[in-house]
Coordinates of C-alpha atoms and ligand atoms in Angstrom, one line a residue:
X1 CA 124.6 100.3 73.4
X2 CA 123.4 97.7 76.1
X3 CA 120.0 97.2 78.2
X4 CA 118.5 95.3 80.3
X5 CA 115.1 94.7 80.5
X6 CA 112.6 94.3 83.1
X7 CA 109.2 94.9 84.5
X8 CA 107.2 95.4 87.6
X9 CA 103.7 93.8 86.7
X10 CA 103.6 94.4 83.1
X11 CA 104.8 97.5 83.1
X12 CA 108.3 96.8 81.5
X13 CA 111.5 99.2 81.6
X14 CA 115.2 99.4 79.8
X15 CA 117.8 100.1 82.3
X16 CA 120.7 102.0 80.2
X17 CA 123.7 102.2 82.2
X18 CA 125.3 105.1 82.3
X19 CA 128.6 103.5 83.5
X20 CA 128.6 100.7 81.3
X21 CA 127.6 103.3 78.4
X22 CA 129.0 105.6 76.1
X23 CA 126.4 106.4 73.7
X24 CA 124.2 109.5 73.9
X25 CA 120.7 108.8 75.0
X26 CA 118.7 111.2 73.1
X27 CA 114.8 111.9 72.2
X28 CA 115.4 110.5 69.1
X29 CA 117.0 107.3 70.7
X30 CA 114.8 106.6 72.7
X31 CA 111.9 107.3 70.7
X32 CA 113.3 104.8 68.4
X33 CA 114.6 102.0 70.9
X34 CA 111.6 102.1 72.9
X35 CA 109.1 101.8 69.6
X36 CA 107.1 98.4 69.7
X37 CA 108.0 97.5 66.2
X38 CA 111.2 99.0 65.0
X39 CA 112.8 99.1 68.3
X40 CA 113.1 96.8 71.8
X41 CA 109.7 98.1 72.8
X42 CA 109.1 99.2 76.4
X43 CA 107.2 101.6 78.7
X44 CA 110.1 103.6 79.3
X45 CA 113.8 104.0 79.9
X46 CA 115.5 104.0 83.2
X47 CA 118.7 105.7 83.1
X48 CA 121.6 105.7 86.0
X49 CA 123.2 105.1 88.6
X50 CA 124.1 108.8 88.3
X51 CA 125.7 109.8 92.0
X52 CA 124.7 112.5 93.7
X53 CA 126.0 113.6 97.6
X54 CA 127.4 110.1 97.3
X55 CA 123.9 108.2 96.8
X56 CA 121.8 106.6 93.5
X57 CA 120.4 109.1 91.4
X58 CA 118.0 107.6 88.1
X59 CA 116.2 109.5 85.3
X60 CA 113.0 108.2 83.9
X61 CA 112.3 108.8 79.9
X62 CA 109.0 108.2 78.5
X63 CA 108.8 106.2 75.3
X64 CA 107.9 109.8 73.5
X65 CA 111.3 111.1 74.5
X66 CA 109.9 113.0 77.5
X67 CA 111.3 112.9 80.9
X68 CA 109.5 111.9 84.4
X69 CA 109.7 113.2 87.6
X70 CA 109.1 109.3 88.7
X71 CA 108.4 106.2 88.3
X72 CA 106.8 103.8 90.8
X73 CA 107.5 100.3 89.6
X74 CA 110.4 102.0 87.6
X75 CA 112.4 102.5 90.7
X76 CA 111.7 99.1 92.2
X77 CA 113.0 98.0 88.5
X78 CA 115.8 100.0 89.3
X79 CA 116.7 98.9 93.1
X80 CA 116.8 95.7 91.9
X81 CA 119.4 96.1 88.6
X82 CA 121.6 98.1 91.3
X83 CA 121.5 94.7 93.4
X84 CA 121.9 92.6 90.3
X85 CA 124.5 95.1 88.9
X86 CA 127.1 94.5 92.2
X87 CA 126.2 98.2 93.0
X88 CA 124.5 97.5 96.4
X89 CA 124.8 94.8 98.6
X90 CA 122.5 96.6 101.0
X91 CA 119.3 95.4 102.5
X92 CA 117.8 99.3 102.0
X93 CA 119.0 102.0 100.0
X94 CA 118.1 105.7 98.8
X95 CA 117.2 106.5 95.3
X96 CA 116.9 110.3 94.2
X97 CA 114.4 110.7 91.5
X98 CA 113.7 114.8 90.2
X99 CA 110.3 114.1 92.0
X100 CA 112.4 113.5 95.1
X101 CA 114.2 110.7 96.8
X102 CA 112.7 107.2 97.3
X103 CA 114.1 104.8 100.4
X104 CA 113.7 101.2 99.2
X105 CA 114.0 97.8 101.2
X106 CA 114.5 94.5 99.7
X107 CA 112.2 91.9 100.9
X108 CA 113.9 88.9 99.9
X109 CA 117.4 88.0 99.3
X110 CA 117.0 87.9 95.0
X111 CA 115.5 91.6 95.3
X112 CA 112.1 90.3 93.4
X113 CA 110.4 91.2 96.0
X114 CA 110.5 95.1 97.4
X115 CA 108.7 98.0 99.4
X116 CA 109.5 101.7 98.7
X117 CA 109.1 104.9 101.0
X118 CA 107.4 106.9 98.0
X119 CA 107.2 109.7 100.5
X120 CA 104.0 111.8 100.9
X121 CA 101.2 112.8 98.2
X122 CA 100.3 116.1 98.0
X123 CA 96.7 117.4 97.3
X124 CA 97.9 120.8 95.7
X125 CA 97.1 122.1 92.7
X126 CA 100.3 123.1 92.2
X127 CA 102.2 120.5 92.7
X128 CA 99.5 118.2 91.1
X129 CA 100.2 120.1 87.8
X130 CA 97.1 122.1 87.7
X131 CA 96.7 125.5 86.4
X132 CA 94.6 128.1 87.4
X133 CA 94.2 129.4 91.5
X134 CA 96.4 127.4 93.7
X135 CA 93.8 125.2 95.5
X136 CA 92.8 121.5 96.8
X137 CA 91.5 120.3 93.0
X138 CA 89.4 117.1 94.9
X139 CA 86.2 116.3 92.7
X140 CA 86.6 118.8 90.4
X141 CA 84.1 119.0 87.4
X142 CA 87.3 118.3 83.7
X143 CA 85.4 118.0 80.3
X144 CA 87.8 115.8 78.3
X145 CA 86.2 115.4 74.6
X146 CA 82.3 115.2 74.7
X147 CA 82.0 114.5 78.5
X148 CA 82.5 115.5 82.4
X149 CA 84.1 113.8 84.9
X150 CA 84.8 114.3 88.8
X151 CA 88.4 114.5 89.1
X152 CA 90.8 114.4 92.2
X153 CA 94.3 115.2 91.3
X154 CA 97.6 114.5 93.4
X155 CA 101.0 114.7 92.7
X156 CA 103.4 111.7 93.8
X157 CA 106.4 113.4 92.6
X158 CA 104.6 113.6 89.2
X159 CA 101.2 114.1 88.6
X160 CA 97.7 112.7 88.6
X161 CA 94.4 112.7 87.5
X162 CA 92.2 110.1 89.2
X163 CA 88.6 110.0 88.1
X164 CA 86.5 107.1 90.8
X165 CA 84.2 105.3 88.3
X166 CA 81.4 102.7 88.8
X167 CA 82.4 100.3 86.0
X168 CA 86.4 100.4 84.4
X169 CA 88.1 99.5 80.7
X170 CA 90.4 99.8 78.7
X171 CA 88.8 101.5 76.5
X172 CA 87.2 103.8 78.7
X173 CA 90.6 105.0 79.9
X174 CA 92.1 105.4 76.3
X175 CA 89.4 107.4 75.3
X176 CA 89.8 109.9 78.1
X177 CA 93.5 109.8 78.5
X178 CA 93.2 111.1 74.5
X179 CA 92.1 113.8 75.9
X180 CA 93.1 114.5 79.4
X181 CA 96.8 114.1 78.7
X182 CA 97.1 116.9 77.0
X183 CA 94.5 119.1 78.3
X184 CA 94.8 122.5 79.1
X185 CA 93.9 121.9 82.7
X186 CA 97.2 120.8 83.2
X187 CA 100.5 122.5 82.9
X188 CA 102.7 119.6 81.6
X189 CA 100.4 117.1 80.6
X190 CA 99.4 114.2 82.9
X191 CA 98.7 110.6 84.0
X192 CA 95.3 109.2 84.3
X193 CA 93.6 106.4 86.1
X194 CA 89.7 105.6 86.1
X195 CA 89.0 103.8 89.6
X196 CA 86.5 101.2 90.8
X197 CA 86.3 100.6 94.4
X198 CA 85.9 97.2 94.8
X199 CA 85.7 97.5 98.9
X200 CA 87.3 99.4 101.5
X201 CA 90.8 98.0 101.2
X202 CA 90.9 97.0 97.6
X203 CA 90.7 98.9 94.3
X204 CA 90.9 98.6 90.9
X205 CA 92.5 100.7 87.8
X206 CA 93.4 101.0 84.4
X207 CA 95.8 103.4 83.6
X208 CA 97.1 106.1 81.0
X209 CA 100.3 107.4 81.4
X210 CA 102.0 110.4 80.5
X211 CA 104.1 110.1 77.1
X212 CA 103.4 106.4 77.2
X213 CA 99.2 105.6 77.0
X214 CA 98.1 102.6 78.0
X215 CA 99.8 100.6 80.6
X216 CA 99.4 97.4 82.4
X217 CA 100.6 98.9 85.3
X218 CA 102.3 102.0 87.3
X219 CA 103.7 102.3 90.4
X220 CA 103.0 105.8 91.3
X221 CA 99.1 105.5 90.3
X222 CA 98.7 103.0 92.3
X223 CA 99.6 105.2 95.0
X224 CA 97.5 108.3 93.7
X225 CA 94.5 106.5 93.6
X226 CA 95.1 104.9 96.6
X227 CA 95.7 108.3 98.2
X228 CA 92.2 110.1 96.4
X229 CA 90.1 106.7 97.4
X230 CA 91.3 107.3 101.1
X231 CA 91.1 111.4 101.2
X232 CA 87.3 110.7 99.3
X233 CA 86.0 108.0 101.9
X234 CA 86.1 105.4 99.4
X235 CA 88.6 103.1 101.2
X236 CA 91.1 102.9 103.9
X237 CA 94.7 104.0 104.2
X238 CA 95.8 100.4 103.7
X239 CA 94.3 99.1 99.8
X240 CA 95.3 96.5 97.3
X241 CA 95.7 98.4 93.9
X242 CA 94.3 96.1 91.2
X243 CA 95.9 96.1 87.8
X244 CA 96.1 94.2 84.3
X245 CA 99.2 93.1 84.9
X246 CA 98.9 92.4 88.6
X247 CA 98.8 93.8 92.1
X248 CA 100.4 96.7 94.8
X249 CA 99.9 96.9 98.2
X250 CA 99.4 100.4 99.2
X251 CA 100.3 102.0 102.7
X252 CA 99.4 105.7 103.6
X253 CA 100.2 106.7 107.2
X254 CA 98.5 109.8 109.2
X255 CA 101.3 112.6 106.9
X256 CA 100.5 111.1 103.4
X257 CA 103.6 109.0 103.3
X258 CA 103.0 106.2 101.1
X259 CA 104.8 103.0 100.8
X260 CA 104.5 101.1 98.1
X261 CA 105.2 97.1 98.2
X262 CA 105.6 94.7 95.0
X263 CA 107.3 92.3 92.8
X264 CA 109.8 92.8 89.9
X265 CA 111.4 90.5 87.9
X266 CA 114.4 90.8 85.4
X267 CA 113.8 89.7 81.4
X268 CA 116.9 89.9 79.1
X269 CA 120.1 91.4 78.5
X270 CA 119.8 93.5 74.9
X271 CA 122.7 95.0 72.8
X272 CA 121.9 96.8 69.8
X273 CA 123.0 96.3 66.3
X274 CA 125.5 98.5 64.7
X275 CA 122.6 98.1 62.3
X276 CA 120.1 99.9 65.0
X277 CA 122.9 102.4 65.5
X278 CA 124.1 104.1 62.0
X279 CA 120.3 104.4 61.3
X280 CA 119.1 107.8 59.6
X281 CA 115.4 108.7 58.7
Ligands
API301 N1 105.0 103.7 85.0 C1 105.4 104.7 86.0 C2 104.9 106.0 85.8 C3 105.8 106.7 84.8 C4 105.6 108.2 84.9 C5 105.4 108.9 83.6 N2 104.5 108.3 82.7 C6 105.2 110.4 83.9 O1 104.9 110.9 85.0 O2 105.4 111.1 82.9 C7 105.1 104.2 87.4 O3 105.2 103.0 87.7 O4 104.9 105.0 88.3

């Protein structure tokens, strides 16, 4: 069973082949092979190129063993191992994700550079996740443990929870994403951000993910936050999304189409033991 590893500001992924591949990739896998300690460690696995009408299909897995709809920096992780891989020689290219297709452009010729159609946000509750009366859930009052917060939530092919906040930390984020990840606002759980707007074309946030936690950085965040900071008044359709592990440039045009522009950079090639492989709990 071979990866390869990468990340797109910190926020690292393990590209599993599916051509290449034989091996079953299941919860229990993945679980294990994504696990800090006892595994490779990562944020998530990216699996494909599946093909589908005769373009790139991937699946994201959380490290829990949970699937995604998306993944921001996961697909820009993933245009580039299709360049890398001999898959593409294309300047642009479709990706299909379950939370809809993605057209991505290379910016420079060793794909480290790229900008991705993300396609539009979506203020409803119902595609943001939400239960309860379908509705437009924009500063909304959540209680997550002891306290309140205003939340806007959006879905970018999965959902968000974006709470604007005048100062930001990790710790402030892990003790609310404790709690608003699995909270019964939501049908299938959710990803968080707490935002500071630093001015109108630059903001700042730390992230919990969905059946990951705490992460330097995600693609599709940036974009929801961008998105709620714009819709709120807070900024302007064009924002820098400041992150621990670095930066994204943020585009959202008069429909809510968002494109998305950043860096990615391959780490290692991995095979796993036989070792790894015959393991049993
Ligand atoms: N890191 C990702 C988000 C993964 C999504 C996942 N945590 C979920 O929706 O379950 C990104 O760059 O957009």
């Amino acid at each position: 069973m071979k990866f390869e590893k990468y990340h797109g500001i910190g926020n690292d992924y393990l590209v599993y082949d599916c051509q290449k591949n034989t091996e079953e990739l299941d919860g229990e896998m993945i679980r294990r092979v994504c696990d800090r300690n006892f595994g490779v460690g990562s944020d998530g696995i990216l699996a494909g190129p599946y093909i589908e009408d005769g373009e790139f299909a991937v699946r994201v897995f959380n490290p829990d063993g949970s699937e995604a709809k998306r993944a921001g920096n996961g697909i820009r992780i993933f245009a580039k191992y299709l360049k890398d891989a001999g898959y593409t020689l294309s300047e642009r290219l479709n990706i299909r994700t379950k939370g809809g297709k993605v057209q991505v452009r290379f910016l420079n010729a060793d794909g480290t550079r790229i900008q991705a159609d993300m396609g539009k946000l979506s203020f409803s509750s119902k595609e943001a996740g939400l239960a309860g009366e379908p509705r437009e859930a924009l500063e909304e009052k959540m209680v997550f443990g002891q306290n309140s917060y205003d939340c806007s939530c959006v879905s970018m092919g999965n959902t968000h929870c974006v709470i604007p906040m005048m100062e930001i930390s990790r710790e402030k984020v892990c003790k609310i994403g404790a709690f608003s990840e699995r909270s019964e606002y939501f049908e299938d759980r959710v990803n968080t951000q707490i935002m500071k707007v630093l001015d109108k074309n630059n903001i700042q946030i730390e992230i919990f993910e969905r059946g990951v936690g705490y992460t330097l950085a995600s693609g599709t965040s940036s974009c929801a936050a961008a998105g709620v900071a714009f819709r709120l008044g807070l900024a302007d359709s064009d924002v820098m999304v400041h992150m621990p592990g670095g930066k994204l440039w943020i585009q959202i045009d008069e429909d809510w189409r968002v494109k998305m522009t950043g860096s990615v950079q391959s780490v290692c090639r991995i095979e796993m033991t036989e070792d790894f492989l015959r393991f049993e709990p």
